[in-house]
Coordinates of C-alpha atoms and ligand atoms in Angstrom, one line a residue:
M1 CA 22.9 8.1 -174.8
S2 CA 19.6 10.0 -175.4
P3 CA 18.4 11.8 -172.1
T4 CA 15.6 10.6 -170.1
A5 CA 12.9 12.5 -168.7
K6 CA 14.2 11.8 -165.2
S7 CA 17.7 13.3 -166.4
V8 CA 15.8 16.3 -167.7
L9 CA 14.0 16.7 -164.7
N10 CA 17.1 16.6 -162.7
D11 CA 19.6 18.5 -164.9
V12 CA 17.7 21.2 -166.4
F13 CA 14.9 21.8 -164.0
G14 CA 17.0 20.9 -161.0
Y15 CA 14.2 18.8 -159.1
P16 CA 14.9 15.4 -157.7
E17 CA 11.6 14.0 -158.1
F18 CA 8.5 14.0 -160.1
R19 CA 5.3 15.0 -158.8
G20 CA 1.9 13.4 -159.1
H21 CA 1.2 11.9 -162.5
Q22 CA 4.1 14.0 -164.2
E23 CA 6.1 10.8 -165.0
A24 CA 3.0 9.1 -166.3
V25 CA 1.8 12.2 -168.4
I26 CA 5.5 12.6 -170.0
A27 CA 5.6 8.7 -170.9
T28 CA 1.9 8.9 -172.4
V29 CA 2.7 11.6 -174.8
T30 CA 6.2 10.9 -175.8
R31 CA 4.5 7.5 -176.9
G32 CA 2.4 9.2 -179.0
R33 CA -0.9 9.4 -177.2
D34 CA -3.1 12.2 -176.5
A35 CA -3.7 13.1 -172.7
L36 CA -6.2 15.2 -170.6
V37 CA -4.3 16.6 -167.5
L38 CA -6.6 18.0 -165.0
Q39 CA -4.4 19.3 -162.0
P40 CA -4.6 21.9 -159.3
T41 CA -2.8 25.2 -159.8
G42 CA 0.8 24.9 -158.8
G43 CA 0.6 21.1 -159.3
G44 CA 3.3 21.2 -161.9
K45 CA 1.6 20.8 -165.2
S46 CA 4.1 22.9 -167.5
I47 CA 6.6 20.2 -166.7
C48 CA 4.2 17.8 -168.3
Y49 CA 4.7 19.5 -171.7
Q50 CA 8.1 20.9 -171.3
I51 CA 9.8 17.8 -170.9
P52 CA 8.4 15.7 -173.7
A53 CA 9.0 19.1 -176.0
L54 CA 12.6 18.5 -175.0
L55 CA 12.4 14.8 -175.3
L56 CA 10.9 14.7 -178.7
E57 CA 12.3 15.6 -182.1
G58 CA 10.7 18.8 -183.5
T59 CA 8.8 21.8 -181.8
A60 CA 6.2 21.8 -179.5
I61 CA 3.4 24.0 -179.7
V62 CA 1.7 25.5 -176.6
V63 CA -1.6 26.9 -177.1
S64 CA -1.9 29.8 -174.2
P65 CA -4.7 32.3 -173.8
L66 CA -2.8 35.1 -172.5
I67 CA 0.2 37.1 -173.6
A68 CA 1.6 38.2 -170.4
L69 CA 1.8 34.5 -169.2
M70 CA 3.5 33.4 -172.6
Q71 CA 6.3 35.9 -171.8
D72 CA 6.7 34.8 -168.2
Q73 CA 7.0 31.2 -169.5
V74 CA 9.5 31.8 -172.2
A75 CA 11.6 34.0 -169.8
A76 CA 11.5 31.2 -167.3
L77 CA 12.4 28.6 -170.1
E78 CA 15.6 30.8 -171.3
Q79 CA 16.8 31.0 -167.7
L80 CA 17.0 27.1 -167.8
G81 CA 18.9 27.3 -171.3
I82 CA 16.0 26.0 -173.3
D83 CA 15.3 27.4 -176.8
A84 CA 11.8 28.8 -176.4
A85 CA 9.7 31.6 -178.3
Y86 CA 6.2 33.0 -178.6
L87 CA 3.9 34.4 -181.2
N88 CA 1.4 36.9 -180.6
S89 CA 0.0 40.4 -181.4
T90 CA 2.9 42.5 -179.3
L91 CA 5.5 41.2 -181.9
D92 CA 6.3 43.4 -184.8
A93 CA 6.7 41.8 -188.4
G94 CA 10.5 41.7 -188.0
A95 CA 10.4 39.6 -184.6
Q96 CA 7.9 37.3 -186.2
G97 CA 10.0 36.6 -188.8
R98 CA 12.7 35.8 -186.6
V99 CA 10.5 33.5 -184.6
F100 CA 9.6 31.6 -187.9
E101 CA 13.3 31.4 -188.9
R102 CA 14.0 29.5 -185.5
L103 CA 11.3 27.6 -186.0
H104 CA 12.0 26.4 -189.5
G105 CA 15.8 26.0 -188.6
G106 CA 14.5 23.2 -186.2
S107 CA 16.3 24.7 -183.1
L108 CA 13.2 25.7 -181.5
K109 CA 11.8 23.6 -178.7
L110 CA 8.8 25.1 -177.6
L111 CA 6.6 27.6 -179.2
Y112 CA 3.7 29.5 -177.4
V113 CA 0.9 30.7 -179.4
A114 CA -2.4 32.6 -178.6
P115 CA -5.5 30.4 -180.1
E116 CA -6.6 33.0 -182.7
R117 CA -2.9 33.5 -183.8
L118 CA -2.6 29.7 -184.2
M119 CA -5.7 29.2 -186.2
Q120 CA -4.8 31.7 -188.7
A121 CA -4.4 30.2 -192.2
G122 CA -0.8 31.5 -192.6
T123 CA 0.4 30.3 -189.2
L124 CA -0.9 26.9 -189.6
E125 CA 0.5 26.6 -193.4
R126 CA 4.1 27.5 -191.8
L127 CA 3.6 25.0 -189.2
S128 CA 2.5 22.1 -191.6
A129 CA 6.1 22.6 -193.2
C130 CA 7.9 22.0 -189.9
R131 CA 8.3 19.1 -187.3
I132 CA 5.8 19.4 -184.8
S133 CA 6.6 17.3 -181.7
L134 CA 3.4 17.8 -179.7
I135 CA 0.4 20.1 -179.1
A136 CA -0.4 21.0 -175.8
V137 CA -3.7 23.4 -175.2
D138 CA -3.2 24.9 -171.7
E139 CA -6.2 26.5 -169.6
A140 CA -8.4 24.0 -171.7
H141 CA -11.4 24.7 -169.9
C142 CA -11.7 28.0 -172.2
V143 CA -13.3 25.5 -174.6
S144 CA -16.4 25.0 -172.5
Q145 CA -19.6 27.1 -172.2
W146 CA -20.0 25.6 -168.8
G147 CA -16.9 27.0 -167.7
H148 CA -16.3 30.3 -166.7
D149 CA -13.5 31.6 -169.0
F150 CA -15.1 30.5 -172.4
R151 CA -13.2 31.8 -175.1
E152 CA -14.5 31.8 -178.8
D153 CA -11.3 31.2 -180.3
Y154 CA -10.9 27.7 -178.1
L155 CA -13.6 26.1 -180.4
L156 CA -11.5 26.2 -183.5
L157 CA -8.8 23.9 -181.8
G158 CA -11.0 20.9 -182.7
E159 CA -9.3 21.5 -186.3
L160 CA -6.0 20.7 -185.2
A161 CA -7.2 17.1 -184.8
E162 CA -7.2 16.9 -188.7
R163 CA -4.6 19.2 -189.5
F164 CA -1.9 17.4 -187.5
P165 CA -3.3 13.8 -187.1
A166 CA 0.2 12.1 -186.0
V167 CA 1.1 14.8 -183.7
P168 CA 0.0 13.8 -180.0
R169 CA -2.1 16.6 -178.7
M170 CA -2.8 17.2 -174.7
A171 CA -5.3 19.3 -173.0
L172 CA -4.5 20.8 -169.4
T173 CA -6.5 22.6 -166.9
A174 CA -6.9 23.4 -163.3
T175 CA -10.8 23.5 -163.1
A176 CA -13.0 21.1 -164.4
T177 CA -16.0 19.5 -163.3
A178 CA -17.1 16.0 -165.0
Q179 CA -19.1 18.1 -167.5
V180 CA -16.5 20.3 -168.5
R181 CA -14.1 17.3 -168.8
T182 CA -16.2 15.8 -171.3
E183 CA -16.6 19.0 -173.2
I184 CA -12.8 19.3 -173.4
I185 CA -12.4 15.9 -174.9
E186 CA -15.2 16.2 -177.5
R187 CA -14.4 20.0 -178.6
L188 CA -10.8 19.7 -178.9
A189 CA -11.1 16.0 -180.6
L190 CA -8.7 14.4 -178.5
H191 CA -8.3 11.1 -179.8
E192 CA -8.9 8.1 -176.9
P193 CA -6.9 10.5 -174.4
E194 CA -5.3 8.9 -171.3
R195 CA -6.9 10.9 -168.3
F196 CA -4.7 12.0 -165.7
V197 CA -7.0 13.8 -162.7
A198 CA -5.2 14.9 -159.6
G199 CA -6.9 15.7 -156.7
F200 CA -8.1 19.1 -156.4
D201 CA -6.9 19.6 -152.8
R202 CA -4.4 22.8 -152.4
P203 CA -3.4 21.7 -148.7
N204 CA -1.3 24.9 -148.2
I205 CA -4.1 27.2 -148.9
R206 CA -6.3 28.1 -145.6
Y207 CA -10.0 29.1 -146.3
L208 CA -11.5 31.8 -144.2
V209 CA -14.9 33.0 -144.6
Q210 CA -16.7 35.6 -142.4
G211 CA -20.0 37.2 -142.6
K212 CA -19.6 41.0 -143.4
Q213 CA -19.8 43.5 -141.0
D214 CA -17.5 46.2 -141.4
A215 CA -15.5 44.9 -144.6
R216 CA -12.5 47.5 -144.3
R217 CA -12.0 47.0 -140.7
Q218 CA -12.2 43.3 -141.1
L219 CA -9.9 43.4 -144.1
L220 CA -7.4 45.5 -141.8
G221 CA -7.5 42.7 -139.1
F222 CA -6.6 40.1 -141.8
L223 CA -3.8 42.3 -143.6
S224 CA -2.4 43.7 -140.5
E225 CA -0.5 40.4 -139.7
R226 CA 0.9 40.1 -143.3
R227 CA 2.8 43.3 -143.9
G228 CA 5.1 42.9 -146.6
E229 CA 3.5 40.1 -148.2
A230 CA 2.0 40.1 -151.9
G231 CA -1.7 39.3 -152.3
I232 CA -4.9 40.1 -154.1
V233 CA -8.1 41.6 -153.2
Y234 CA -10.9 41.1 -155.6
C235 CA -13.8 43.5 -155.6
L236 CA -16.8 43.4 -158.0
S237 CA -16.6 46.9 -159.4
R238 CA -14.0 49.1 -160.7
K239 CA -14.7 52.2 -158.7
K240 CA -14.5 50.1 -155.6
T241 CA -11.2 48.6 -156.7
E242 CA -9.8 52.4 -156.8
S243 CA -11.2 53.4 -153.5
T244 CA -9.8 50.3 -151.9
A245 CA -6.6 50.6 -153.1
E246 CA -6.4 54.4 -152.0
W247 CA -7.5 53.6 -148.5
L248 CA -5.1 50.7 -148.2
R249 CA -2.3 53.0 -149.2
S250 CA -3.5 55.3 -146.5
Q251 CA -2.9 52.5 -144.2
G252 CA 0.5 52.0 -145.2
F253 CA 0.2 49.1 -147.6
D254 CA 1.6 49.1 -151.2
A255 CA -1.7 48.9 -152.9
L256 CA -2.3 49.2 -156.6
P257 CA -5.7 49.2 -158.4
Y258 CA -6.4 47.1 -161.6
H259 CA -9.3 46.9 -163.6
A260 CA -10.3 46.8 -167.6
G261 CA -11.0 50.4 -167.3
L262 CA -7.6 51.5 -166.6
D263 CA -5.5 52.3 -169.8
G264 CA -3.2 49.5 -171.1
E265 CA 0.1 51.3 -169.9
T266 CA -1.2 51.7 -166.1
R267 CA -2.6 48.2 -166.1
A268 CA 1.0 46.6 -167.4
E269 CA 2.6 48.8 -164.9
H270 CA 0.6 48.0 -162.1
Q271 CA 1.1 44.0 -163.0
R272 CA 4.8 44.5 -163.6
R273 CA 5.1 46.0 -160.1
F274 CA 3.1 43.2 -158.6
V275 CA 5.4 40.6 -160.4
R276 CA 8.7 42.0 -160.1
E277 CA 8.6 44.0 -156.5
E278 CA 7.9 42.1 -153.3
G279 CA 5.0 42.8 -150.9
V280 CA 2.7 44.6 -153.3
I281 CA -1.0 44.2 -153.1
V282 CA -3.5 44.4 -156.0
V283 CA -7.0 45.4 -155.7
A284 CA -8.9 44.1 -159.0
T285 CA -11.6 43.1 -160.6
V286 CA -11.6 39.7 -162.0
A287 CA -10.0 41.1 -165.1
F288 CA -6.7 40.3 -162.8
G289 CA -5.0 37.2 -162.3
M290 CA -5.5 34.5 -165.1
G291 CA -2.3 35.8 -166.9
I292 CA -0.2 35.8 -163.9
D293 CA 2.2 33.0 -163.3
K294 CA 3.4 34.7 -159.7
P295 CA 4.2 31.5 -157.5
D296 CA 4.5 33.5 -154.3
V297 CA 1.1 35.2 -153.9
R298 CA 0.6 34.9 -150.1
F299 CA -2.9 35.7 -149.9
V300 CA -6.4 36.2 -152.1
A301 CA -9.1 38.3 -150.5
H302 CA -12.7 38.6 -151.7
L303 CA -14.4 41.9 -150.4
D304 CA -17.5 40.6 -152.7
L305 CA -18.5 37.3 -153.6
P306 CA -17.4 35.5 -156.7
K307 CA -19.9 34.4 -159.1
S308 CA -19.6 30.6 -158.5
M309 CA -17.7 27.9 -156.9
E310 CA -15.7 27.5 -160.2
A311 CA -14.9 31.0 -160.1
Y312 CA -14.0 31.1 -156.2
Y313 CA -11.7 28.0 -156.6
Q314 CA -9.8 29.5 -159.8
E315 CA -9.5 32.9 -158.0
T316 CA -8.1 31.6 -154.7
G317 CA -5.9 29.1 -156.5
R318 CA -3.7 31.8 -157.2
A319 CA -2.3 32.0 -153.9
G320 CA 0.4 30.0 -153.0
R321 CA 1.5 28.1 -156.0
D322 CA 5.0 27.6 -154.6
G323 CA 3.5 25.3 -152.0
Q324 CA 4.1 27.7 -148.8
P325 CA 1.4 28.5 -146.4
S326 CA -1.2 31.1 -147.9
V327 CA -4.6 32.3 -147.2
A328 CA -7.8 32.6 -149.0
W329 CA -9.9 35.0 -147.0
M330 CA -13.5 36.0 -147.8
V331 CA -16.4 38.4 -146.5
Y332 CA -19.7 38.2 -147.7
G333 CA -23.0 40.1 -146.9
L334 CA -26.6 40.0 -147.9
Q335 CA -26.2 42.9 -150.0
D336 CA -23.8 40.4 -152.1
V337 CA -26.5 37.8 -152.2
V338 CA -29.3 40.0 -153.4
R339 CA -27.0 42.0 -156.0
L340 CA -25.7 38.8 -157.6
R341 CA -29.1 37.1 -158.0
Q342 CA -30.1 40.6 -159.4
M343 CA -27.5 40.6 -161.9
V344 CA -28.4 37.1 -163.2
D345 CA -32.1 38.1 -163.3
E346 CA -31.6 41.0 -165.3
S347 CA -29.1 39.7 -167.7
E348 CA -30.0 39.3 -171.3
A349 CA -29.3 35.8 -171.4
D350 CA -31.9 32.9 -172.1
E351 CA -33.7 31.2 -169.2
A352 CA -31.7 28.2 -169.3
F353 CA -28.5 29.9 -168.9
K354 CA -29.9 32.0 -166.0
R355 CA -31.2 28.8 -164.4
R356 CA -27.7 27.4 -164.6
E357 CA -26.3 30.6 -163.0
R358 CA -28.5 30.6 -160.5
A359 CA -27.7 27.2 -159.3
K360 CA -24.1 27.8 -159.5
L361 CA -24.5 30.8 -157.3
D362 CA -26.8 29.0 -155.1
A363 CA -23.8 26.3 -154.3
L364 CA -21.4 29.1 -153.5
L365 CA -24.0 30.7 -151.1
G366 CA -24.7 27.2 -149.6
W367 CA -21.1 26.6 -149.1
C368 CA -20.4 30.0 -147.4
E369 CA -22.7 29.0 -145.0
V370 CA -21.3 25.5 -144.1
T371 CA -21.2 24.3 -140.6
S372 CA -18.6 21.3 -141.3
C373 CA -15.0 21.4 -143.0
R374 CA -14.9 24.1 -145.6
R375 CA -12.3 22.2 -147.5
R376 CA -14.2 18.9 -147.5
S377 CA -17.2 20.4 -149.3
L378 CA -15.4 22.5 -151.5
L379 CA -13.5 19.3 -152.7
E380 CA -17.0 17.4 -152.8
Y381 CA -18.4 20.0 -155.2
F382 CA -15.5 19.0 -157.7
G383 CA -16.4 15.3 -157.1
D384 CA -13.1 14.8 -155.0
T385 CA -13.1 13.4 -151.3
L386 CA -11.1 14.2 -148.4
D387 CA -10.8 11.6 -145.5
E388 CA -10.8 13.7 -142.5
D389 CA -11.4 17.2 -141.6
C390 CA -8.7 19.5 -142.7
G391 CA -7.7 21.4 -139.6
N392 CA -6.9 24.2 -142.0
C393 CA -9.9 26.3 -142.5
D394 CA -12.2 28.5 -140.2
V395 CA -14.8 25.7 -139.5
C396 CA -12.0 23.3 -138.6
L397 CA -10.4 26.2 -136.4
T398 CA -13.2 27.8 -134.9
P399 CA -16.0 25.8 -135.0
P400 CA -19.2 27.9 -135.6
E401 CA -21.7 27.7 -133.0
V402 CA -25.2 26.5 -133.9
F403 CA -28.7 27.5 -132.5
D404 CA -32.1 26.3 -133.1
G405 CA -33.2 29.2 -135.3
T406 CA -36.9 28.3 -135.6
V407 CA -38.4 30.9 -133.4
V408 CA -36.5 33.6 -134.8
A409 CA -37.0 32.5 -138.4
Q410 CA -40.9 32.5 -137.7
K411 CA -40.7 36.2 -136.4
L412 CA -38.9 37.2 -139.5
L413 CA -41.4 35.5 -141.9
S414 CA -44.2 37.2 -139.9
A415 CA -42.8 40.6 -140.2
I416 CA -42.3 40.0 -144.1
Y417 CA -45.9 38.7 -144.2
R418 CA -47.4 41.3 -142.1
T419 CA -45.7 44.2 -143.8
G420 CA -47.3 43.1 -147.1
Q421 CA -44.2 41.5 -148.7
R422 CA -43.4 44.8 -150.0
F423 CA -40.3 45.9 -148.4
G424 CA -36.7 45.0 -148.4
A425 CA -34.3 43.7 -145.4
M426 CA -33.6 47.3 -144.0
H427 CA -37.3 48.0 -143.3
V428 CA -38.3 44.6 -142.1
I429 CA -35.5 44.6 -139.7
D430 CA -36.4 47.9 -138.5
V431 CA -40.1 46.9 -137.8
L432 CA -38.6 43.5 -135.9
L433 CA -36.4 45.9 -133.9
G434 CA -39.3 48.3 -133.2
K435 CA -37.4 51.2 -134.6
D436 CA -39.1 54.5 -134.7
T437 CA -38.4 55.5 -138.4
E438 CA -40.0 57.6 -141.0
K439 CA -40.8 55.1 -143.2
V440 CA -42.3 52.9 -140.1
R441 CA -44.6 55.6 -139.0
Q442 CA -45.5 56.6 -142.6
H443 CA -47.0 52.9 -143.5
G444 CA -48.5 52.7 -139.8
H445 CA -46.4 49.5 -138.9
T446 CA -46.0 50.6 -135.5
D447 CA -49.4 49.3 -135.0
L448 CA -48.4 45.7 -136.2
S449 CA -48.1 42.6 -133.7
V450 CA -44.7 42.0 -134.9
Y451 CA -43.5 45.5 -134.3
G452 CA -40.7 45.5 -131.9
I453 CA -40.9 41.5 -131.5
G454 CA -37.2 40.8 -132.2
S455 CA -35.3 43.2 -130.1
E456 CA -33.4 40.4 -128.3
L457 CA -31.1 40.5 -131.7
D458 CA -29.1 43.1 -133.2
Q459 CA -29.2 44.1 -137.0
Q460 CA -26.2 42.5 -137.6
Q461 CA -27.5 39.2 -136.2
W462 CA -30.9 39.9 -138.1
R463 CA -29.0 40.2 -141.3
S464 CA -27.0 37.2 -140.8
I465 CA -30.3 35.1 -140.2
L466 CA -32.2 36.7 -143.2
R467 CA -29.1 35.8 -145.4
Q468 CA -29.1 32.3 -144.3
L469 CA -32.6 31.8 -144.8
L470 CA -32.3 33.2 -148.3
V471 CA -29.5 31.0 -149.0
M472 CA -31.4 27.9 -147.8
G473 CA -34.2 29.1 -150.0
L474 CA -36.5 29.4 -147.1
L475 CA -37.8 32.8 -148.4
S476 CA -37.3 35.0 -151.8
V477 CA -36.2 38.4 -152.9
D478 CA -38.2 39.8 -155.5
T479 CA -35.4 41.2 -157.6
G480 CA -37.4 43.0 -160.0
G481 CA -39.4 45.1 -157.5
Y482 CA -36.2 46.5 -155.6
G483 CA -35.4 43.4 -153.5
A484 CA -38.7 43.1 -151.5
L485 CA -38.7 40.0 -149.5
R486 CA -41.3 37.3 -149.9
L487 CA -42.7 34.1 -148.6
N488 CA -42.4 31.3 -150.9
D489 CA -43.7 27.4 -150.9
R490 CA -40.9 26.6 -148.4
S491 CA -41.6 29.1 -145.9
R492 CA -44.9 27.9 -144.9
P493 CA -43.9 24.6 -143.3
L494 CA -41.4 26.8 -141.3
L495 CA -44.0 29.3 -140.2
R496 CA -46.3 26.2 -139.2
G497 CA -43.3 25.0 -137.0
E498 CA -43.2 21.8 -138.9
I499 CA -39.3 21.9 -139.7
E500 CA -36.5 22.7 -137.3
L501 CA -33.9 24.8 -138.1
P502 CA -30.3 24.9 -136.9
L503 CA -28.6 28.2 -137.8
R504 CA -25.1 29.4 -137.6
K505 CA -24.4 32.1 -135.1
D506 CA -22.2 34.3 -137.3
L507 CA -18.8 34.0 -137.1
L508 CA -16.9 37.2 -135.7
V509 CA -13.3 37.7 -137.0
S510 CA -11.6 34.8 -136.4
R511 CA -8.4 35.7 -134.8
K512 CA -7.4 32.4 -133.3
A513 CA -7.0 31.6 -137.2
G514 CA -4.6 34.3 -137.9
K515 CA -2.4 33.7 -135.2
T516 CA -1.7 29.9 -135.4
R517 CA -1.2 30.6 -139.3
K518 CA 1.6 33.2 -138.4
A519 CA 3.3 30.9 -135.9
A520 CA 3.3 28.1 -138.6
R521 CA 5.1 30.5 -141.1
T522 CA 7.8 31.9 -138.7
V523 CA 8.8 28.5 -137.9
A524 CA 9.8 28.0 -141.6
I525 CA 11.5 31.0 -142.2
A526 CA 12.9 31.1 -138.5
D527 CA 14.9 27.7 -139.5
A528 CA 16.9 30.1 -141.6
D529 CA 19.5 32.4 -140.8
Q530 CA 17.8 35.5 -140.9
D531 CA 20.4 37.7 -142.3
L532 CA 21.5 35.2 -144.9
W533 CA 17.9 35.0 -145.9
E534 CA 17.8 38.9 -146.5
A535 CA 21.2 38.5 -148.0
L536 CA 20.1 35.8 -150.7
R537 CA 16.8 37.9 -151.4
N538 CA 18.7 41.2 -152.2
C539 CA 21.3 38.9 -154.4
R540 CA 18.2 37.4 -156.4
K541 CA 16.5 40.9 -156.7
R542 CA 19.9 42.3 -158.2
L543 CA 20.0 39.3 -160.5
A544 CA 16.2 39.5 -161.6
D545 CA 16.8 43.3 -162.4
E546 CA 19.9 42.7 -164.3
N547 CA 18.3 40.1 -166.4
N548 CA 14.8 42.0 -166.4
V549 CA 13.1 38.9 -165.3
P550 CA 10.8 38.6 -161.9
P551 CA 12.8 37.3 -158.9
Y552 CA 11.0 34.2 -158.7
V553 CA 12.3 33.2 -162.2
I554 CA 15.8 33.2 -160.7
F555 CA 14.9 31.1 -157.7
H556 CA 11.7 30.4 -155.9
D557 CA 11.5 31.3 -152.2
A558 CA 11.5 27.6 -151.4
T559 CA 15.0 27.2 -153.3
L560 CA 16.2 30.0 -151.6
L561 CA 14.9 29.1 -148.1
Q562 CA 16.4 25.9 -148.6
M563 CA 19.8 27.6 -149.3
A564 CA 19.4 29.6 -146.1
V565 CA 19.2 26.6 -144.1
D566 CA 21.3 24.3 -145.7
K567 CA 24.6 27.0 -146.6
P568 CA 25.8 25.2 -149.2
Q569 CA 29.6 25.8 -149.7
T570 CA 30.2 24.1 -153.0
P571 CA 28.7 24.0 -156.6
D572 CA 27.8 20.2 -155.6
A573 CA 25.9 21.1 -152.7
L574 CA 24.2 24.0 -154.3
L575 CA 23.1 21.6 -157.0
A576 CA 21.5 19.3 -154.6
I577 CA 19.1 21.8 -153.5
S578 CA 15.5 21.5 -155.1
G579 CA 15.1 24.4 -158.1
V580 CA 18.9 24.4 -159.0
G581 CA 19.7 22.9 -162.3
Q582 CA 22.7 23.0 -164.4
T583 CA 22.1 26.1 -166.1
K584 CA 21.0 28.1 -163.4
L585 CA 24.2 26.8 -161.6
E586 CA 26.4 27.9 -164.2
R587 CA 24.6 31.4 -164.3
Y588 CA 24.2 32.1 -160.9
G589 CA 25.7 29.5 -158.6
A590 CA 29.0 31.9 -158.0
E591 CA 27.1 34.8 -156.9
F592 CA 24.9 32.8 -154.3
L593 CA 27.9 30.8 -153.1
E594 CA 29.7 34.0 -152.4
V595 CA 26.7 35.4 -150.5
V596 CA 26.4 32.0 -148.4
Q597 CA 30.3 32.1 -147.8
E598 CA 30.1 35.7 -146.6
A599 CA 27.5 34.7 -144.1
V600 CA 29.0 31.9 -142.5
Ligands
ADP1 P1 0.5 24.8 -162.9 O1 0.6 25.3 -164.2 O2 0.1 23.6 -162.6 O3 -0.1 25.7 -162.0 P2 3.4 25.1 -162.6 O4 3.5 24.3 -163.7 O5 3.5 26.4 -162.7 O6 2.1 24.7 -162.2 O7 4.2 24.6 -161.7 C1 4.1 24.9 -160.1 C2 5.5 25.1 -159.6 O8 6.0 23.9 -159.2 C3 6.5 25.7 -160.4 O9 7.3 26.8 -159.7 C4 7.2 24.6 -160.7 O10 8.8 24.6 -161.2 C5 7.4 23.7 -159.6 N1 7.5 22.1 -159.9 C6 6.7 21.3 -161.1 N2 7.0 20.2 -161.0 C7 8.1 19.9 -159.9 C8 8.8 18.9 -159.1 N3 8.5 17.8 -159.7 N4 9.5 19.1 -158.1 C9 9.3 20.4 -157.8 N5 8.9 21.4 -158.2 C10 8.3 21.3 -159.1
ZN2 ZN1 -11.4 22.2 -142.5

């Protein structure tokens, strides 16, 4: 009897049930139809092509942009007893030859290929001579110029429609607004694809956003409750990743820098340690992350703002792919706003592109300042809805206080106007506070009527107000002229008192949030026998090292935790645990059963 999708899921992958659209996607593709699959990270997209690959005759081609990701995926498949390989520039001629032999021999079920490699005439010719079961394009948003990961090579993939007219093709991505969705279908020339759009919510990720005061101190406060957890800290500049990593090490964290300026060997080593060891923090520029398939990243922290909501969603999405509680934490300040606007204004791109970039940045900035559930507004941006507030974001956990900001905003605008719209934030605030600086005296600003009228607030509070007005477009920054603040059309009604202005008092470090979260997690692990949990983790680490794979490729945390709770005594009991399939039972079952037996 030929296997069914469900039996493959149970026996090979060891999972009891399909998730979300998986079953429907598999049915569509095995019937020969094209498919577009939109699912958040961690939603289980891989199984959507891996199971069809096992059910259909021939070899499935999986187009994937990054080399590290291919290697990990192939290693994980081999652990499941599946015949898989990859083709990319890291293989020498001999190794490539062997992959082609397996391909022609017909035994290979999945072949991962980088797009530029796939579209080479030689590769296409060889593939045309083989039986291809399906073509899956992973990270399909790379084909879109609207997306944030545009890759030239992806544009060529449309040709596959003519090359392999009888082969079903599928596009998969975690990020896609309606626009990107349309672009994917057009550029990949999908033929009447069935669309599967899952909600974008990542309920296990807690969103925390704070105004930037003393970023390092804030980060330390956040990390102090997370010692031993693996995470990513994003910074804008290479230099800052290095200084931050060094500082974190001085604070006792296992932190490593990662950016495109490091030599290849160092980068590979830092990435390897992040994936293979437990509790490593990588401090990185956006160069890090896309190719990393590590499911147990417990937090993603942003010390600088990302460029857009899409980028934020993608970057924070690297946390908690295993479904366990995780945190997306971010601080942002006035400087970030000014600098990012400047980067857009000064870029070489054409006006239309800049307009788009500005709109995207503004959406993100507006989101930082929301006074209602953060998750709801994040999802709304992607055209998704949530029926009620999430209870798992900073706004839900510690609702921000709002106050009538009309008067303070008027003071600020007046100070900008009276000083001639020629100065940046620092000086304008000094004037408001009535500070006696060299610059204030030099320009005779002590004589102005606005001098010292803002002493009821401190500098941080003024910066917060300034930032909120900027985000709301109630004043402008002259990014060409050293960041001078200016009034604009929208400032006037405010100055005349024609509009009301509710502003949020800036959120202080949200301690309450940190505590509740920790409690929630300790319960999950506390349900398990602590000694057994440790022993199981040690066993996993040993097997991982022996097999030269990351620990999660042996078993995920969730699977191991379940073992520590259920304490299975027999192979059947072990097989009943989600994440334990036939091959892994045969390979590792005995060792884990032994660990359990010693503990009970
Ligand atoms: P994506 O590519 O969508 O980010 P993955 O395919 O890497 O997600 O899957 C995320 C995690 O969920 C993986 O560890 C995978 O093994 C697991 N997973 C996928 N489908 C199921 C399922 N039906 N039941 C349990 N776990 C699943
Ligand atoms: Zn919320």
